[in-house]
mmCIF file of C-alpha atoms in Angstrom:
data_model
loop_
_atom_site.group_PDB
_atom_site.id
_atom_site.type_symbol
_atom_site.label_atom_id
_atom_site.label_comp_id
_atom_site.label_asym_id
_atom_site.label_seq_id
_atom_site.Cartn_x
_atom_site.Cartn_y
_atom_site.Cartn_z
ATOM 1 C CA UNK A 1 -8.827 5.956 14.110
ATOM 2 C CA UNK A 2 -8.356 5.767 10.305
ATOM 3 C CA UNK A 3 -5.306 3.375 8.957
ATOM 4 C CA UNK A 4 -4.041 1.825 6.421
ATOM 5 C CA UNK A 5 -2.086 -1.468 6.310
ATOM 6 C CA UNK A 6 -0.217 -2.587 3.218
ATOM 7 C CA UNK A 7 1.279 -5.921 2.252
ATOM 8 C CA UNK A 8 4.874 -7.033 3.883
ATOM 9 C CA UNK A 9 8.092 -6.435 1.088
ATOM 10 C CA UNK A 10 10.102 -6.438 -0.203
ATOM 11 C CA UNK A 11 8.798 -7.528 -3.471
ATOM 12 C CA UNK A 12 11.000 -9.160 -6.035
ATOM 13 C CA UNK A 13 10.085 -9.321 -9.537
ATOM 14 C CA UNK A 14 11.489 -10.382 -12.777
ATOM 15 C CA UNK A 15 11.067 -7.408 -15.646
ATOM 16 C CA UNK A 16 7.491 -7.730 -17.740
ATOM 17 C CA UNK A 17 6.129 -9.820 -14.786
ATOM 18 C CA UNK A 18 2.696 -8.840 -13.237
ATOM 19 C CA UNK A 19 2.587 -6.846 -10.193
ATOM 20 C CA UNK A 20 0.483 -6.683 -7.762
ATOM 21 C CA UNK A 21 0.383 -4.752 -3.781
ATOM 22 C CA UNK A 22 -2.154 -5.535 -1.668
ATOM 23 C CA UNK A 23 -3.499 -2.295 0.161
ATOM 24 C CA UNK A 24 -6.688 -2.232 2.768
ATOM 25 C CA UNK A 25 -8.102 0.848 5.042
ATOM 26 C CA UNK A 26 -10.075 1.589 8.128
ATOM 27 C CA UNK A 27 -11.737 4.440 8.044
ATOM 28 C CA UNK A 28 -15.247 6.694 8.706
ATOM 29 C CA UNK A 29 -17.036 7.400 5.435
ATOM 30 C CA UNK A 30 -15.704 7.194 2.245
ATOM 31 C CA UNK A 31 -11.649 8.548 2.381
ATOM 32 C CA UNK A 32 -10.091 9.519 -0.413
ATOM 33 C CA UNK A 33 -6.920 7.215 -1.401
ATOM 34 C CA UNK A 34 -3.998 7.966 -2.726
ATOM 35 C CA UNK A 35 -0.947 6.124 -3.776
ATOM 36 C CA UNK A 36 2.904 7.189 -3.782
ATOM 37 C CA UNK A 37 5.786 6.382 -5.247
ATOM 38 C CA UNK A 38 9.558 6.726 -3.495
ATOM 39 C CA UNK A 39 12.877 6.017 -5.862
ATOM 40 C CA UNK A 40 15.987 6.072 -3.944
ATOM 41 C CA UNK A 41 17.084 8.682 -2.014
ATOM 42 C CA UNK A 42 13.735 11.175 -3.286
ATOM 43 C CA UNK A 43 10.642 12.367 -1.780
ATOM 44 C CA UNK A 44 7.313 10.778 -2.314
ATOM 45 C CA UNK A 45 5.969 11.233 -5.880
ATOM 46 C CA UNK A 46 1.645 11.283 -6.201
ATOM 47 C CA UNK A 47 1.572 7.843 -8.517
ATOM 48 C CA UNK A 48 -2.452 7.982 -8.617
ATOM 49 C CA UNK A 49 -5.702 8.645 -6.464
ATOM 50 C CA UNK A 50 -8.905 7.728 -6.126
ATOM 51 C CA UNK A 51 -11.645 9.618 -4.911
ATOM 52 C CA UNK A 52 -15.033 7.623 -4.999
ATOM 53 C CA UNK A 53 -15.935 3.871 -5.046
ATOM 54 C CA UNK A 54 -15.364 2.060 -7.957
ATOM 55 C CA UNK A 55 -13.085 5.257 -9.303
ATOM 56 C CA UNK A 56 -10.130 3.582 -10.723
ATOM 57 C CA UNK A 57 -6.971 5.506 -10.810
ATOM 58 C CA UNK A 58 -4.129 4.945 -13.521
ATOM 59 C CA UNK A 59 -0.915 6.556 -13.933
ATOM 60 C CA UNK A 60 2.301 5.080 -16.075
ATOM 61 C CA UNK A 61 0.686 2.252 -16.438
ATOM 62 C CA UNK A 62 -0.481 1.730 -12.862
ATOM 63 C CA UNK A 63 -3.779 1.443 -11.892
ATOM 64 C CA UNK A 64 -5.933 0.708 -8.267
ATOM 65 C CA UNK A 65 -9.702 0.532 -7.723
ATOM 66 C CA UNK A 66 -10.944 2.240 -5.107
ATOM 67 C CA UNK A 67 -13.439 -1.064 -3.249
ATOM 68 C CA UNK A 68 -15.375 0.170 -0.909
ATOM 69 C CA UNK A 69 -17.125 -3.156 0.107
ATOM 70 C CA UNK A 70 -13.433 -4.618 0.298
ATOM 71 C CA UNK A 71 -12.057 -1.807 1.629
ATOM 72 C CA UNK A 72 -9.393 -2.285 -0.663
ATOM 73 C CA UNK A 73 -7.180 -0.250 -3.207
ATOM 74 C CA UNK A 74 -4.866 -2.414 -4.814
ATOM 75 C CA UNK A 75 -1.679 -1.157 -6.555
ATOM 76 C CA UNK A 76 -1.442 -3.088 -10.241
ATOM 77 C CA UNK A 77 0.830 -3.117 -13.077
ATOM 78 C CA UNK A 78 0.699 -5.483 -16.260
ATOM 79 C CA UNK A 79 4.180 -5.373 -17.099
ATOM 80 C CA UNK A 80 6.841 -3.710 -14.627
ATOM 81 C CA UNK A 81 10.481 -2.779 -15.682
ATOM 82 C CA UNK A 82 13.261 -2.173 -13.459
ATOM 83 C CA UNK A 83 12.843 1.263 -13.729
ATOM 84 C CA UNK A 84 9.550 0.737 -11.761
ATOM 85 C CA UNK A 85 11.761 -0.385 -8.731
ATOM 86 C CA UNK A 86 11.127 1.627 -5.812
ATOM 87 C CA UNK A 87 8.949 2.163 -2.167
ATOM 88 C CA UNK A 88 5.616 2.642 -2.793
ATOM 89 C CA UNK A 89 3.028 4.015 -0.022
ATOM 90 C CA UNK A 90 -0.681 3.665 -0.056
ATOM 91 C CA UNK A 91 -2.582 6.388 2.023
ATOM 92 C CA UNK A 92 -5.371 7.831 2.582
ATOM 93 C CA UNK A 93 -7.563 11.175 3.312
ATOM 94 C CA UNK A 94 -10.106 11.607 6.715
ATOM 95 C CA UNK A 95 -13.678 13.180 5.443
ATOM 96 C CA UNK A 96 -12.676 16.469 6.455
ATOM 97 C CA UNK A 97 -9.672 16.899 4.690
ATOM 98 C CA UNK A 98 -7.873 19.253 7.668
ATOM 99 C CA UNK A 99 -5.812 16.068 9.298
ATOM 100 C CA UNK A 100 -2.028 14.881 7.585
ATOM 101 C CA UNK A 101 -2.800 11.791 5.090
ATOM 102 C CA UNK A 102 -2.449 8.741 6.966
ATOM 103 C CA UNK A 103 0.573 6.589 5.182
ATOM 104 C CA UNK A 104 0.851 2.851 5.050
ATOM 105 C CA UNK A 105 4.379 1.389 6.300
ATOM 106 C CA UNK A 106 5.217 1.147 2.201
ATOM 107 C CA UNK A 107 6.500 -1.431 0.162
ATOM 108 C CA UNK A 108 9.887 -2.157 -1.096
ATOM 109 C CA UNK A 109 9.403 -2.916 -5.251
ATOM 110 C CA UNK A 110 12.727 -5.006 -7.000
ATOM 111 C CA UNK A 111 12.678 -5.712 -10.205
ATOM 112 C CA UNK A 112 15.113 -7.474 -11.824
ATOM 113 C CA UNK A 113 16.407 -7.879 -15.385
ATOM 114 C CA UNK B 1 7.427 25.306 -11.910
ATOM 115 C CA UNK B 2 5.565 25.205 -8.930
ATOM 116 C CA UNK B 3 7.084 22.993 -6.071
ATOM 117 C CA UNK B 4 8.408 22.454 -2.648
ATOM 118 C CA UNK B 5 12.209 23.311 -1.783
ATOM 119 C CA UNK B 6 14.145 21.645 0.675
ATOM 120 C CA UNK B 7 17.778 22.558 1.945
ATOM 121 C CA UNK B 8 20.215 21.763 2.412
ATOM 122 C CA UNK B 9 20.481 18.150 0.790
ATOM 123 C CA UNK B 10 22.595 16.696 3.525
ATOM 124 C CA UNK B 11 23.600 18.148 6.689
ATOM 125 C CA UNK B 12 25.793 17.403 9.487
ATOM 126 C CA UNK B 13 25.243 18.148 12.972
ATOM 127 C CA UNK B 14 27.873 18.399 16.463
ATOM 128 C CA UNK B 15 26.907 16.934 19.233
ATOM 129 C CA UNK B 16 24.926 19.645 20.995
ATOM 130 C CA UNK B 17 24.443 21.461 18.437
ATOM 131 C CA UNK B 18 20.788 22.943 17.524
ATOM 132 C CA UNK B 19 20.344 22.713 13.494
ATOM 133 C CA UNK B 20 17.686 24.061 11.145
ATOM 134 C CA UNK B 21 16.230 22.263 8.194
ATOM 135 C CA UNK B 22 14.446 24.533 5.578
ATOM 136 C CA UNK B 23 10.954 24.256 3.586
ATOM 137 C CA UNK B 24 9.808 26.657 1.055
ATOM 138 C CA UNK B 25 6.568 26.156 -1.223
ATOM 139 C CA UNK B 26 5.331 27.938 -3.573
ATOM 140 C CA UNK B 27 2.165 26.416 -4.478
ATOM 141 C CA UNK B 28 -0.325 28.755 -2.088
ATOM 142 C CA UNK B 29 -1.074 25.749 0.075
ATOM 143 C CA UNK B 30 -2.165 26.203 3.456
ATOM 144 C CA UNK B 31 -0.821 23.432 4.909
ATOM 145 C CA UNK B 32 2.569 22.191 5.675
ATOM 146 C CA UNK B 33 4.047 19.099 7.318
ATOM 147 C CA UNK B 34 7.236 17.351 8.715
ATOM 148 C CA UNK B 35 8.254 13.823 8.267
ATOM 149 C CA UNK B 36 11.159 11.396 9.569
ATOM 150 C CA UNK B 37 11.943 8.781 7.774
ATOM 151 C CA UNK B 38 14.254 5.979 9.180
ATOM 152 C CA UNK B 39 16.157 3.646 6.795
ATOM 153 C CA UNK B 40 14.020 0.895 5.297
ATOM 154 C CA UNK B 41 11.207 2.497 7.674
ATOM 155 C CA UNK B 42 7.999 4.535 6.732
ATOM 156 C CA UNK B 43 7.031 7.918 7.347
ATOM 157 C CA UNK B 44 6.884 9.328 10.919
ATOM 158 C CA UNK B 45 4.939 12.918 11.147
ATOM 159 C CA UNK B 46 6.884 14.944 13.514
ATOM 160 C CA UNK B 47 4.824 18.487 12.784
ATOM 161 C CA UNK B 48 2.398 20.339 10.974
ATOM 162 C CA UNK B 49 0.472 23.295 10.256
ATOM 163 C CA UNK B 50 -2.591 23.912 8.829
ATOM 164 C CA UNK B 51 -2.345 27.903 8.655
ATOM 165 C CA UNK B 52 0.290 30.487 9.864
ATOM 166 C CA UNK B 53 0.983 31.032 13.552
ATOM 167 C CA UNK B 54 -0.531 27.920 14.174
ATOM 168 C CA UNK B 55 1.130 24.376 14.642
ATOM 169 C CA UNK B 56 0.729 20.554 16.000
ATOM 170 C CA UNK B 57 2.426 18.314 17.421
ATOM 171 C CA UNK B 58 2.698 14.996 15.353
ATOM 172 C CA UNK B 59 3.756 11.070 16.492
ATOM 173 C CA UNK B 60 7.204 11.933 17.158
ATOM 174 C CA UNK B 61 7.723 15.580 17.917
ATOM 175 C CA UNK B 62 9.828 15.142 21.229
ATOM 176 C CA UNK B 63 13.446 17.152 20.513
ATOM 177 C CA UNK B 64 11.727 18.882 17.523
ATOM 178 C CA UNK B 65 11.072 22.582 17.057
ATOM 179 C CA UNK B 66 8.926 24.174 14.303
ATOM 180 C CA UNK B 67 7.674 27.696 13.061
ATOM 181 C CA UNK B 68 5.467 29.134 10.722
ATOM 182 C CA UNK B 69 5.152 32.730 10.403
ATOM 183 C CA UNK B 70 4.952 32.952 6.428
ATOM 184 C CA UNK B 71 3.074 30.781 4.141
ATOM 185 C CA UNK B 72 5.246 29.858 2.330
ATOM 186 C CA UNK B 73 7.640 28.984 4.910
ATOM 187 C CA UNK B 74 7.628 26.066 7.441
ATOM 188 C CA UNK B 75 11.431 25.503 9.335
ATOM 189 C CA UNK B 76 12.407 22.173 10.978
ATOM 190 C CA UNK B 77 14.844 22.856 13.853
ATOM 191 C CA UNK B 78 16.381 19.334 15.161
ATOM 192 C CA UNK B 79 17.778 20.311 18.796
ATOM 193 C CA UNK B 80 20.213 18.725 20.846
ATOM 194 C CA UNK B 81 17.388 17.181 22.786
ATOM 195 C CA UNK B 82 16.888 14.987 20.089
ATOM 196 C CA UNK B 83 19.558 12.169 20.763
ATOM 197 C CA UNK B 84 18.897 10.231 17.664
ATOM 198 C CA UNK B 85 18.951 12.817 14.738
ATOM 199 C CA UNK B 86 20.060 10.608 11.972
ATOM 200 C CA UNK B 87 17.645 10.134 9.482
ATOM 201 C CA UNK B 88 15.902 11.717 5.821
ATOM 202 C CA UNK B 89 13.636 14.249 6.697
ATOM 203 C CA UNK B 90 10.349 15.129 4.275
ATOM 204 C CA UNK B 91 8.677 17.945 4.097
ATOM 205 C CA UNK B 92 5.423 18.313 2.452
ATOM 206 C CA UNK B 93 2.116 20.538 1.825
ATOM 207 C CA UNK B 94 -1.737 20.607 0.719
ATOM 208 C CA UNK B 95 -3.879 22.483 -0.437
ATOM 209 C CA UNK B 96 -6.935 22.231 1.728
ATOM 210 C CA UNK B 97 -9.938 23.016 -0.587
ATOM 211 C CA UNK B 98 -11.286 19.667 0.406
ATOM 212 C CA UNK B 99 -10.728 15.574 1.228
ATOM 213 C CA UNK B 100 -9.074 14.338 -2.307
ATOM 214 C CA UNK B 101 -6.128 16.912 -2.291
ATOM 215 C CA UNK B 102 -2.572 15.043 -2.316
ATOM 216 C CA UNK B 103 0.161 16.158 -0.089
ATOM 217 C CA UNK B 104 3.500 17.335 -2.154
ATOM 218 C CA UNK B 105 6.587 16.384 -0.980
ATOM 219 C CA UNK B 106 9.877 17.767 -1.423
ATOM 220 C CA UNK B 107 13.349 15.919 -1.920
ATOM 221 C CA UNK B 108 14.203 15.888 1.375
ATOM 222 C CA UNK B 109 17.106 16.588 3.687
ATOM 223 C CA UNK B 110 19.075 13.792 5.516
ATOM 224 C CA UNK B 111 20.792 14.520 8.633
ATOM 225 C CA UNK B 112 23.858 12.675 10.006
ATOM 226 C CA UNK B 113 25.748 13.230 13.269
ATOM 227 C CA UNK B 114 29.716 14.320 12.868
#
């Protein structure tokens, strides 16, 4: 079946440092991909999606390319503050579009001043 | 503003005791779903429903009751069957016009045991 597996955290960063989480999928077709975003004690907030190959998603000054030959869609961020600390989740969408999102484990983002 | 409602914030429940966990939306999506999520853990599906009067069992629905006989409306009851209760619980929905459509989540409820 379709998954998603996401790079181990927590992740510890020092502010305006360059972030990067790694992201990969199995799944039929082309899925759509999503990611999330989780501050403490919230629900999960859409960060950015992706659609197509090669579509490249940006929000806040996040981006991920959707790599279909990698089967990749890495999270990115030039320059993360500590207000960027959080969980973030990378999932994705079957063909059909009538089954849940299937959800990565997520990763735990600290960054510190 | 458009959005999904969850309530109560926290909640307590007795041992034996049945309680219900409540999700509004009001964004005319067909779909709804339940989540679990354990500290420092991921997101567990426990339900969902993809129109109303109709509902499936997710990973974990064991000791978990659900109901959907409005749209808009999609209740969580955690019964006493369910010896481990303690955890945030997410409720989301979708719109289900096609593949790319995000699920919206609310701001959960998180359940403790008195």
């Amino acid at each position: 079946g379709d998954s998603v597996t996401q790079m181990e955290g927590p992740v510890t960063l020092s502010e305006e440092a360059f972030l990067t989480i790694n992201c990969t999928y199995t799944a039929t077709g082309y899925p759509s991909l999503f990611w999330y975003v989780q501050y403490p004690g919230e629900g999960l907030q859409l960060l950015l999606k992706a659609t197509k190959a090669d579509d490249k998603g940006s929000n806040k000054g996040f981006e991920a390319t959707y790599r279909k030959e990698t089967t990749s869609f890495h999270l990115e961020k030039g320059s993360v503050q500590v207000s960027d600390s959080a969980v973030y989740f990378c999932a994705l969408s079957g063909l059909s579009g009538n089954t849940p999102l299937v959800f990565g484990k997520g990763t735990r983002l600290s960054v510190i001043a | 503003d458009g959005g999904i409602t969850q309530s109560p914030k926290y909640l307590f429940r007795k041992e034996g005791q049945n309680v219900t966990l409540s999700c509004e939306q009001n964004l005319n999506h067909d779909a709804m779903y339940w989540y679990r999520q354990d500290p420092g853990q991921g997101l567990r599906l426990i339900y969902y429903s993809q129109i109303v009067n109709d509902f499936q069992k997710g990973d974990i629905a064991e000791g978990y009751s659900v109901s959907r006989e409005k749209k808009e409306s999609f209740p969580l009851t955690v019964t006493s069957a369910q010896k481990n209760p303690t955890a945030f619980y997410l409720c989301a929905s979708r719109g289900m016009t096609g593949p790319n459509q995000p699920q919206h989540f609310g701001d959960g409820t998180r359940l403790s045991i008195l």
